[in-house]
CSV table of C-alpha atoms in Angstrom, one decimal:
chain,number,residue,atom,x,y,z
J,768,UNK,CA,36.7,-18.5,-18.5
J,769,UNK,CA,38.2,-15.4,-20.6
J,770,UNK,CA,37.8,-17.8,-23.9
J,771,UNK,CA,34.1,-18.1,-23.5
J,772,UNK,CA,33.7,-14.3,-23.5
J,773,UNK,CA,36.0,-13.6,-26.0
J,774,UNK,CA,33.0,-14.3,-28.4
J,775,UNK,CA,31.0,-10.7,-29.2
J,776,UNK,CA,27.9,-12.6,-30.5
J,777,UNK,CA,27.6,-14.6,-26.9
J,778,UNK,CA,28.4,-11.3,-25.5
J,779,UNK,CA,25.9,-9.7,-27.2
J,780,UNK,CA,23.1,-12.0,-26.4
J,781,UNK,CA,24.2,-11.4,-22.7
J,782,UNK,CA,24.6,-8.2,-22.5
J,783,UNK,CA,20.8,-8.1,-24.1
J,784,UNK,CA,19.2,-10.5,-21.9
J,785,UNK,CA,21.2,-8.4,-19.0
J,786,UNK,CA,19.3,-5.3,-20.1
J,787,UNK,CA,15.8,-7.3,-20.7
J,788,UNK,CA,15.5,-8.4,-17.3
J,789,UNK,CA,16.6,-5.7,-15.6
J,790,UNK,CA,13.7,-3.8,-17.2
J,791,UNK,CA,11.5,-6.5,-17.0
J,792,UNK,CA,11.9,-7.1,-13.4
J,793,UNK,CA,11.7,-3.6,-12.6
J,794,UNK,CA,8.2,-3.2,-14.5
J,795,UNK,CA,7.0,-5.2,-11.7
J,796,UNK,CA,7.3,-2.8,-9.7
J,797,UNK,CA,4.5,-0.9,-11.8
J,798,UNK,CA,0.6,-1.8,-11.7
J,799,UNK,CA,0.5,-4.3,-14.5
J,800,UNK,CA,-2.8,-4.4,-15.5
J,801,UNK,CA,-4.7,-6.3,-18.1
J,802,UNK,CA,-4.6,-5.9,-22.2
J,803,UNK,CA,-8.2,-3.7,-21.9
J,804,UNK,CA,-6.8,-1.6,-19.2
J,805,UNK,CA,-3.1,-1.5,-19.3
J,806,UNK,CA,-1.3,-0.4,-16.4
J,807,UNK,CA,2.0,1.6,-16.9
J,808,UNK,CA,4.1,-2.0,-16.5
J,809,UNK,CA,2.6,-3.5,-19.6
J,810,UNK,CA,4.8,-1.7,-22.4
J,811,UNK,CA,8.1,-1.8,-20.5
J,812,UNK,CA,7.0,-6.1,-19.9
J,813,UNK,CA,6.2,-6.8,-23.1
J,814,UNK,CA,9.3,-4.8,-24.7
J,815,UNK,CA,11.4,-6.5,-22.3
J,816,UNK,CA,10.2,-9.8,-22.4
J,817,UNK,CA,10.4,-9.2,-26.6
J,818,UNK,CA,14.3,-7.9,-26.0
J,819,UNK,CA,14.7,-11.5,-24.1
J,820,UNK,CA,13.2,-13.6,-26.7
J,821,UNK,CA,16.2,-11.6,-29.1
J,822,UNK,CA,18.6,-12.0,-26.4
J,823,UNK,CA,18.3,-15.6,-25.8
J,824,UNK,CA,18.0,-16.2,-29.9
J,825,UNK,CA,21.0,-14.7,-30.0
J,826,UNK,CA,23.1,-16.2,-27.4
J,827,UNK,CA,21.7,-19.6,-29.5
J,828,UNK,CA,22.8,-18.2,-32.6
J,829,UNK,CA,25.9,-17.9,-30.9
J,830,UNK,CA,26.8,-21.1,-30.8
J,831,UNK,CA,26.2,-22.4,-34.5
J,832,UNK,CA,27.9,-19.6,-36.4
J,833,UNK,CA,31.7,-18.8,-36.4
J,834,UNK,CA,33.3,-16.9,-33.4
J,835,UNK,CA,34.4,-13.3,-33.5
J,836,UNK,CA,36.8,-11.5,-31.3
J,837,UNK,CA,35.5,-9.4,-29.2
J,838,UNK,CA,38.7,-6.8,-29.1
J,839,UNK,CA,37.8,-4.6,-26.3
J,840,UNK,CA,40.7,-2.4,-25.6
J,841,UNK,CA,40.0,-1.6,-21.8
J,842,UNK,CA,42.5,0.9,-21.7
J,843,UNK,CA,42.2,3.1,-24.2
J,844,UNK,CA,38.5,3.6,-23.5
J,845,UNK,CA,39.4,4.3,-19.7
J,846,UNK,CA,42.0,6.5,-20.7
J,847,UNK,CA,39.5,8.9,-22.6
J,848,UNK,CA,36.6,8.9,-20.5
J,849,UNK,CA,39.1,10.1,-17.3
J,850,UNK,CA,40.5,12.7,-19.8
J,851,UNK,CA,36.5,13.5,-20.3
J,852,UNK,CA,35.9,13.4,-16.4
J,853,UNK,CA,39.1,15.4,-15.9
J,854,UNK,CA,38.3,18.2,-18.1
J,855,UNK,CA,34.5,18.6,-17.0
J,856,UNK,CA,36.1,18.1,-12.9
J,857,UNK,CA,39.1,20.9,-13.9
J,858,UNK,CA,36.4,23.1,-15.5
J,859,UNK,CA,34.5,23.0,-12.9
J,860,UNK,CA,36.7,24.1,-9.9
J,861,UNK,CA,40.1,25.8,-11.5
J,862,UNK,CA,39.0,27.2,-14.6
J,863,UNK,CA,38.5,25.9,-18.2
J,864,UNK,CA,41.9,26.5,-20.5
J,865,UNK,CA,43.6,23.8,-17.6
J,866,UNK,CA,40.5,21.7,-18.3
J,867,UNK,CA,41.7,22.0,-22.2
J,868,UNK,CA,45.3,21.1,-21.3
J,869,UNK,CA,43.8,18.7,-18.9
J,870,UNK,CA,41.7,17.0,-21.6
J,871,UNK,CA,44.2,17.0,-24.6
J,872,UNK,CA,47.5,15.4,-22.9
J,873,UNK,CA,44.7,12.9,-21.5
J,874,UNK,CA,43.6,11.7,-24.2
J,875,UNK,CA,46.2,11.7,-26.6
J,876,UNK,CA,47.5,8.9,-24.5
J,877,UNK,CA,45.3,6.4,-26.1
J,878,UNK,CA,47.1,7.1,-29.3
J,879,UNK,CA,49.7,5.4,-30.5
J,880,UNK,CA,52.4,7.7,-30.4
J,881,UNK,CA,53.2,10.9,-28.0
J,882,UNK,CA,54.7,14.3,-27.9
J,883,UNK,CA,54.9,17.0,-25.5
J,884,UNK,CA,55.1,19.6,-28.3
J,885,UNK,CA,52.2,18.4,-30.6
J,886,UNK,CA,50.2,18.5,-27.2
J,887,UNK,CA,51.4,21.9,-26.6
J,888,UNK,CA,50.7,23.1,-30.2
J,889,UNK,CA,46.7,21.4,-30.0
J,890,UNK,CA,45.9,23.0,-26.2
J,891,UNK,CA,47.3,26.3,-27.9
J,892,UNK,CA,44.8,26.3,-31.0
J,893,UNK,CA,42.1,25.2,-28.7
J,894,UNK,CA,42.3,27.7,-26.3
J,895,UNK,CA,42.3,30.4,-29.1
J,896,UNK,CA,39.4,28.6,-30.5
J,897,UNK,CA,37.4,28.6,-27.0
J,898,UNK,CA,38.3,32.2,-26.6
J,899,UNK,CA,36.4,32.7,-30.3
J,900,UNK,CA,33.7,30.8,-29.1
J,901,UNK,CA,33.7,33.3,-26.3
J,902,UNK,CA,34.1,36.3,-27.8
J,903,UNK,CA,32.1,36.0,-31.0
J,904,UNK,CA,30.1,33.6,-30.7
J,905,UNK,CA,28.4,34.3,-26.9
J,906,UNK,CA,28.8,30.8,-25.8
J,907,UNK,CA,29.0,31.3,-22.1
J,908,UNK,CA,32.4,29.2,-20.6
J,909,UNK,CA,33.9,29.5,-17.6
J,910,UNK,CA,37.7,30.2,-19.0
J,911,UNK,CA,39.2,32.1,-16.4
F,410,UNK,CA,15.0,3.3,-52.1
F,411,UNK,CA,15.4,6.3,-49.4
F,412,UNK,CA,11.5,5.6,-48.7
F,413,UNK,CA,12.4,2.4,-47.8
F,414,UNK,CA,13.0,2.3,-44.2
F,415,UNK,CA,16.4,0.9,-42.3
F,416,UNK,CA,19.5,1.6,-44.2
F,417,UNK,CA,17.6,3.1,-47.2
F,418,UNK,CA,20.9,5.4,-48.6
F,419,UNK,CA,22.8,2.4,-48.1
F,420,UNK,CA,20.8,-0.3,-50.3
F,421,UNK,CA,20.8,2.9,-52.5
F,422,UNK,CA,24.1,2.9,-52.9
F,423,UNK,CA,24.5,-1.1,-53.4
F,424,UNK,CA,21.7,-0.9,-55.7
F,425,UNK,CA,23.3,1.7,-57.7
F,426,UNK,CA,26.5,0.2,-57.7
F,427,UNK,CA,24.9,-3.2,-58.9
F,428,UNK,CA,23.2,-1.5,-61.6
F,429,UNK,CA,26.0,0.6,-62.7
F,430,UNK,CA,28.2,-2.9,-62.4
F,431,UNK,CA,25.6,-4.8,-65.2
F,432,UNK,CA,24.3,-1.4,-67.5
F,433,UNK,CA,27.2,1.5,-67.6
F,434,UNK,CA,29.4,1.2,-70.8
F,435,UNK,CA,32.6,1.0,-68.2
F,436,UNK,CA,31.5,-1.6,-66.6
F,437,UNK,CA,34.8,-3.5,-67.1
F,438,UNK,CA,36.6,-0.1,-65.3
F,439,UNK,CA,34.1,0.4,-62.3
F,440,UNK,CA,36.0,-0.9,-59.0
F,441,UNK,CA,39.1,-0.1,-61.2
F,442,UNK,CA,39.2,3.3,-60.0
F,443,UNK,CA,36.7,4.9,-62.6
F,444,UNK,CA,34.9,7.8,-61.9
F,445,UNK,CA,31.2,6.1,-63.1
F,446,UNK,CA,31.6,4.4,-60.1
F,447,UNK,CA,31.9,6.5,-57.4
F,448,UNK,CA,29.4,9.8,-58.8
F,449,UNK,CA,26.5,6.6,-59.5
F,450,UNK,CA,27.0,5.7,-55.9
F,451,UNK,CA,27.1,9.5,-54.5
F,452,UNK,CA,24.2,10.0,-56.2
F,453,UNK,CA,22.3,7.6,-55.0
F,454,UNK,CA,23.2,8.5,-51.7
F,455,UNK,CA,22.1,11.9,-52.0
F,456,UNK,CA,18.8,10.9,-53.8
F,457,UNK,CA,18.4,8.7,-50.7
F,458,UNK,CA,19.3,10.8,-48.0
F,459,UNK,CA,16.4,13.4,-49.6
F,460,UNK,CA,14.0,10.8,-50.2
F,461,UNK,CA,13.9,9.7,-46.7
F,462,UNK,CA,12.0,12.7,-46.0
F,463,UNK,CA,8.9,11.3,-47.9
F,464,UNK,CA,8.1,8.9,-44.9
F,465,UNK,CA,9.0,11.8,-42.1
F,466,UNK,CA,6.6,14.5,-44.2
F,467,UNK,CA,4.1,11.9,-45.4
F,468,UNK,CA,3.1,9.4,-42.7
F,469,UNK,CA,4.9,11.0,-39.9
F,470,UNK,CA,7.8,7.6,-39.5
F,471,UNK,CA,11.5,8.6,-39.4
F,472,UNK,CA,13.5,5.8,-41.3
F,473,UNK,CA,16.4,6.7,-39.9
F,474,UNK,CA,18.6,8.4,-36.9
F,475,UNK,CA,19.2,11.7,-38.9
F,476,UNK,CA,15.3,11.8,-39.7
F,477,UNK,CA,14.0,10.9,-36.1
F,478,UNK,CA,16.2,13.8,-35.1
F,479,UNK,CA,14.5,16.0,-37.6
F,480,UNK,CA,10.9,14.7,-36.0
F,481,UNK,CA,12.3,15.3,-32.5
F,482,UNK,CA,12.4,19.1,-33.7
F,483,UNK,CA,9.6,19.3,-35.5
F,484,UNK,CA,7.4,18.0,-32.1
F,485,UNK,CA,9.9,20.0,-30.1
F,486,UNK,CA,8.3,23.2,-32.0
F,487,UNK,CA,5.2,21.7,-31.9
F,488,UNK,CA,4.6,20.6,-35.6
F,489,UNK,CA,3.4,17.5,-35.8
F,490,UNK,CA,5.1,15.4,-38.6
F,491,UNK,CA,2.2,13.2,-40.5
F,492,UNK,CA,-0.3,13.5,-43.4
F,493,UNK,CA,-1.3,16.8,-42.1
F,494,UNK,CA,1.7,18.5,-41.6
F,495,UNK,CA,1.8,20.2,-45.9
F,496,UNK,CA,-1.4,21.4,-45.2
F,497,UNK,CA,-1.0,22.8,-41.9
F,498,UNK,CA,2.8,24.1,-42.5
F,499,UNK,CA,3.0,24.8,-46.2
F,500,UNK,CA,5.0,27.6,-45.3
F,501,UNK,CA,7.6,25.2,-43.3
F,502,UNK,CA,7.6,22.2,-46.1
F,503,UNK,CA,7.6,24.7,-49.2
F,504,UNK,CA,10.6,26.0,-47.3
F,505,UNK,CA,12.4,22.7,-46.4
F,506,UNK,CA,12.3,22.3,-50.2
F,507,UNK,CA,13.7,25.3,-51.5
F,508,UNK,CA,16.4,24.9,-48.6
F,509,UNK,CA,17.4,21.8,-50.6
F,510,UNK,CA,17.5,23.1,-53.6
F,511,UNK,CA,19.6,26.2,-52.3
F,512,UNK,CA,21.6,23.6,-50.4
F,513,UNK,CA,23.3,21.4,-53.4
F,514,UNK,CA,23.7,24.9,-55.5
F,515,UNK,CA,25.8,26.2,-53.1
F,516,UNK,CA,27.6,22.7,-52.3
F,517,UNK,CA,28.4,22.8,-56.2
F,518,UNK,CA,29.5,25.9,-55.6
F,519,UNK,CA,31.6,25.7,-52.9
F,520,UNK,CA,33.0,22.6,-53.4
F,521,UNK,CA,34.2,22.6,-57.0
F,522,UNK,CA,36.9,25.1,-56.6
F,523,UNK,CA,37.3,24.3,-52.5
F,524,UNK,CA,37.6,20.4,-53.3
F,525,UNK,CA,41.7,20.5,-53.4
F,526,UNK,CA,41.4,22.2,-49.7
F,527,UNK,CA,39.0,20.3,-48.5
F,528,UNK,CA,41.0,17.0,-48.6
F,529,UNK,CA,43.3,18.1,-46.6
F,530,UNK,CA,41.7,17.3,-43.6
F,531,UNK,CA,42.1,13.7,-44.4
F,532,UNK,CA,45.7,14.6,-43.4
F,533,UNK,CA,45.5,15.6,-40.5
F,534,UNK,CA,47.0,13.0,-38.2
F,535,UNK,CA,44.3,11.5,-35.8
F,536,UNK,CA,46.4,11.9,-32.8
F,537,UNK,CA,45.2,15.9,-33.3
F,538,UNK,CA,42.0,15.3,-34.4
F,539,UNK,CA,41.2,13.3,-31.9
F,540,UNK,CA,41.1,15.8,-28.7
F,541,UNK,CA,40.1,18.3,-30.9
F,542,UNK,CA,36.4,16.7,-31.9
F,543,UNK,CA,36.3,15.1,-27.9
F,544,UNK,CA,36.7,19.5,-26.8
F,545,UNK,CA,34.2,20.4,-29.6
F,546,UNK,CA,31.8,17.6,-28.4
F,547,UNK,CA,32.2,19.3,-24.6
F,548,UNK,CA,32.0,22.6,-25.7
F,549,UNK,CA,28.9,21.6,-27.3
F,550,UNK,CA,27.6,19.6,-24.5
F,551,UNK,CA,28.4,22.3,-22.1
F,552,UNK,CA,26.5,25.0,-23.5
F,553,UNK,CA,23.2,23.5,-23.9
F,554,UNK,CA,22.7,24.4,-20.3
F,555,UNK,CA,25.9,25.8,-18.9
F,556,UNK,CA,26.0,22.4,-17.1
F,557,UNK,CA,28.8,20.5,-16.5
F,558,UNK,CA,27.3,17.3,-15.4
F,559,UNK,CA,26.1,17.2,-18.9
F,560,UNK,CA,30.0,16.1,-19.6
F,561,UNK,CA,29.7,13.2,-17.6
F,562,UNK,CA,26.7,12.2,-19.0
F,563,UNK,CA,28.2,12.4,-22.1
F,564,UNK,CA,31.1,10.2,-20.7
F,565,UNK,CA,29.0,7.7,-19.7
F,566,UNK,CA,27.0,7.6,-23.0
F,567,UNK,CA,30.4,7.6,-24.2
F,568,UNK,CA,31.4,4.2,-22.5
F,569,UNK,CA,28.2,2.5,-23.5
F,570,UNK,CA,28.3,3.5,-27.0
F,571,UNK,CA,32.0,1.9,-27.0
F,572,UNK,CA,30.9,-1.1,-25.5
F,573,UNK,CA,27.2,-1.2,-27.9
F,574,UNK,CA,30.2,-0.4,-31.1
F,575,UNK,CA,32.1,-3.3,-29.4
F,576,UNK,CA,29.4,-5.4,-29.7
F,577,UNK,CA,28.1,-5.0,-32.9
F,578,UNK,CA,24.5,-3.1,-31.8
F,579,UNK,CA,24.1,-0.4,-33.7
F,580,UNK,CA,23.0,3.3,-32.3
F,581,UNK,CA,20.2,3.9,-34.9
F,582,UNK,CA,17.6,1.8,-33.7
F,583,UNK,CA,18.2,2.8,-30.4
F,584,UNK,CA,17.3,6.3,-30.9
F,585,UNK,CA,13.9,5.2,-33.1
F,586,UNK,CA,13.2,3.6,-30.0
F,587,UNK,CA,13.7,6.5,-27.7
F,588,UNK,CA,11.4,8.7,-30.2
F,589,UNK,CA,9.0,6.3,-31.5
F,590,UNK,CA,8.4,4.3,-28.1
F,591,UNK,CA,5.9,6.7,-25.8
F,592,UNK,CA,3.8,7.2,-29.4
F,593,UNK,CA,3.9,3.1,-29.6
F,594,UNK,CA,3.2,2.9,-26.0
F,595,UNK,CA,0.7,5.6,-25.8
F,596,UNK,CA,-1.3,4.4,-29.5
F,597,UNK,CA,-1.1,0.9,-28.4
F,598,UNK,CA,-2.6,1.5,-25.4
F,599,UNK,CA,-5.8,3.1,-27.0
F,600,UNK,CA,-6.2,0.3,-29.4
F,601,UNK,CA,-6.5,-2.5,-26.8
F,602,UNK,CA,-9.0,-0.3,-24.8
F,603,UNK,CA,-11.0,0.5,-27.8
F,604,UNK,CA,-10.9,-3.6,-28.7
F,605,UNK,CA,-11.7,-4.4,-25.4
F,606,UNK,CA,-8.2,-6.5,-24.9
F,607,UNK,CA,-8.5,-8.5,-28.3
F,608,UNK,CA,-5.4,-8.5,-30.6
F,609,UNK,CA,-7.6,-9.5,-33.6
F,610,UNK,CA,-7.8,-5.7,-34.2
F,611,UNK,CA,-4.7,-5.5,-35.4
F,612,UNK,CA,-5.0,-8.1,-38.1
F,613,UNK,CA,-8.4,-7.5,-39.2
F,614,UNK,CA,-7.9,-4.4,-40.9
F,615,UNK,CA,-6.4,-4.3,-44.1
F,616,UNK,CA,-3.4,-1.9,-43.7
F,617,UNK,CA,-2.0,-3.0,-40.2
F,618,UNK,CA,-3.1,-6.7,-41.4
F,619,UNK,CA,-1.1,-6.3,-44.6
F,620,UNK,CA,1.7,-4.6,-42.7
F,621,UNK,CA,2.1,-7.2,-39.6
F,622,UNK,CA,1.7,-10.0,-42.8
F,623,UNK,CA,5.2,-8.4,-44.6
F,624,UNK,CA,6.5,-8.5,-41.0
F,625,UNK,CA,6.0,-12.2,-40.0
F,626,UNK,CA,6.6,-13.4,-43.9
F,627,UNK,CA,10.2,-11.2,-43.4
F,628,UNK,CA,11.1,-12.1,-39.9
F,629,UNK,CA,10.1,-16.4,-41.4
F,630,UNK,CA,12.5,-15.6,-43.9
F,631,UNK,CA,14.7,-14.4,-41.8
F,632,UNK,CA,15.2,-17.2,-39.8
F,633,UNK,CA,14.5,-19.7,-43.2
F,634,UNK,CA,17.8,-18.5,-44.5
F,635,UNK,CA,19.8,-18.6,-41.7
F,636,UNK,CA,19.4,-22.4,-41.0
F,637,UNK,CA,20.0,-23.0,-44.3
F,638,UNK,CA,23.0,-21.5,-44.6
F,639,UNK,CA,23.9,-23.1,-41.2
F,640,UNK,CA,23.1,-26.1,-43.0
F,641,UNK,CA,25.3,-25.8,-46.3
F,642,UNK,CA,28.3,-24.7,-44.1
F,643,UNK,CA,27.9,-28.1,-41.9
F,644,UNK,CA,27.5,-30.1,-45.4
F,645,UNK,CA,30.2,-28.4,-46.9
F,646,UNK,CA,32.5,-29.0,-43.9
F,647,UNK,CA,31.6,-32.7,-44.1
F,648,UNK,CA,32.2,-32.5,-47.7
F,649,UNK,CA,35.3,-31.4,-47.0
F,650,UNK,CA,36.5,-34.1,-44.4
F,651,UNK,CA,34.9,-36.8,-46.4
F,652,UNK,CA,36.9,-35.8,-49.5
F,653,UNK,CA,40.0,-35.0,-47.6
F,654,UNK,CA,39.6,-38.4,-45.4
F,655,UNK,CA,38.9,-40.4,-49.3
F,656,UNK,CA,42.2,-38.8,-50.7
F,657,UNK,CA,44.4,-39.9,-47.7
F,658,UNK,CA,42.7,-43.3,-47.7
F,659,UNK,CA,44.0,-44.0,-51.5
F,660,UNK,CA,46.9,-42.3,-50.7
């Protein structure tokens, strides 16, 4: 079952046809009309319906021409989004310069290699920086 | 090339390379590390990236992400980008020209004694740079509107621009669509109710008829070419086992 996926064109041609009938199905859901007097469902139908037609060509395509690996590194992506989430959810209820920490020990740990004292040396600079940003430049941020 | 629209710096630059490859007096040394090389093909790129605003001033179409965004602020202050716009906002285009010219005098002279310093971001290891753009990027994020749930919005763009990367989809169009769709929507709209329904209008004039012709002949050729080579990579695969299956036979 993983082989199949590990294709990105097939993937691709999913993930399109995915998005196509999601929207197409929820234009329904709008007044459709007629081509003299459209509703506000015709566009979104006719876009999706065209995004199909390219979905389904693709997941064809697919088939004739040569695999590729699709490489998705689950991890590493995870890893920085939660550093993301962590600094905006740190911001948001201690104060920012933890956020900073918060966000660069986070996601340096997609990287491939790791040190305390690098990480120390970056959250450091960046809280100086922020402070500028503060100071000098007026941009409002909640760092203490 | 810049006018042309889709990847119009990048065809510049293969087109100038190509050119450079068959006409420059070097032409044994280009792709050999000489400098002909790379200035033909920075050039180009330049010409292209300023060219692209013909389409953007003149008819009012962004070509690519960088010029929707421009379009995006032009409506945003409520200029109108199209045939009107030099005549309306001479002020504003007269200025977006002498901006450009100001712009690569002081590139020249910044850059030609800065160059040595400049490079020295490339190293800069990426496990620093890293964190550092992903802070900028929030920073940035955050004060638009002194929001935080604008971070995880950006997060989640994040994650779906990953997974469209992953997949090959490029961003670009994506963003023309999210400019150019409600004027599409909205001018579409008018035509059918002005032709009552019928789609002949669009083919019966001569410029949208001309365009949509371009259209189908490029998409035909599209799809021409890519059975064809579908075709010669099947008979060149039989080839292959045919020959291979004749040389073990006689073997």
């Amino acid at each position: 079952m993983k082989a199949i996926f590990n294709d990105r064109n097939l993937v691709r041609g999913i993930v399109l046809v995915a998005i196509a009938l999601g929207f197409g199905l929820g234009s329904f859901n709008y007044n459709i009309g007629d081509f003299s007097r459209a509703g506000p469902g015709l566009f979104p139908l006719m876009v999706a319906s065209l995004l199909l037609l390219v979905g389904i060509s693709t997941v064809i395509r697919s088939q004739f021409t040569e695999r590729v690996a699709l490489g998705f590194s689950m991890k590493n992506i995870v890893i920085v989004i939660a550093a993301l989430c962590g600094f905006a959810i740190v911001s948001m209820f201690v104060n920012m310069i933890a956020g900073i920490a918060v966000l660069v020990f986070g996601s340096t740990a997609a990287g491939n290699s790791y040190s305390w004292v690098r990480n120390l040396k970056i959250t450091v600079g960046l809280i100086i920086v922020a402070f500028c940003f503060q100071k000098f430049l007026g941009v409002q941020l909640p760092l203490i | 090339m810049g006018i042309l629209p889709g990847g119009g710096t990048v065809i510049a630059q293969f087109a100038a390379y190509a050119v450079e490859k068959k006409f420059s007096k070097y032409a044994d040394e280009i792709g050999h590390g000489a400098i002909e090389g790379v200035a033909g093909y920075a050039a180009a790129d330049e010409a292209a990236a300023r060219t692209s605003f013909i389409p953007l001033m003149s008819i009012g179409i962004p070509e690519n992400a960088v010029m929707a965004l421009m379009m995006a602020a032009f409506i945003i202050k409520g200029i109108q980008p199209g045939p009107n716009m030099i005549a309306s906002h001479p002020d504003l285009f007269w200025g977006l020209v002498a901006s450009m010219w100001v712009g690569n005098v002081f590139l020249v002279v910044m850059n030609v004694p800065m160059v040595r310093y400049l490079l020295s971001i490339f190293k800069i290891p990426y496990n620093v740079l890293f964190p550092c753009i992903l802070f900028f990027c929030c920073v940035g994020t955050y004060s638009v509107n002194n929001n935080m749930d604008d971070i995880f919005i950006t997060a989640a763009f994040g994650l779906m621009g990953y997974l469209f990367m992953r997949l090959d989809l490029d961003a670009p169009p994506l963003l023309l669509g999210f400019i150019l769709g409600p004027m599409l929507e909205e001018n579409f709209r008018r035509a059918m109710l002005l032709s009552r329904g019928s789609f002949g209008t669009f083919v019966s004039r001569p410029i949208s008829g001309s365009l949509l012709g371009l259209l189908a002949i490029f998409i035909v050729w599209q799809v021409v070419s890519f059975f064809r080579a579908a075709r010669k990579a099947r008979l060149s695969g039989e080839l292959l086992t045919a020959s291979t299956h004749s040389v073990e036979s006689a073997t």
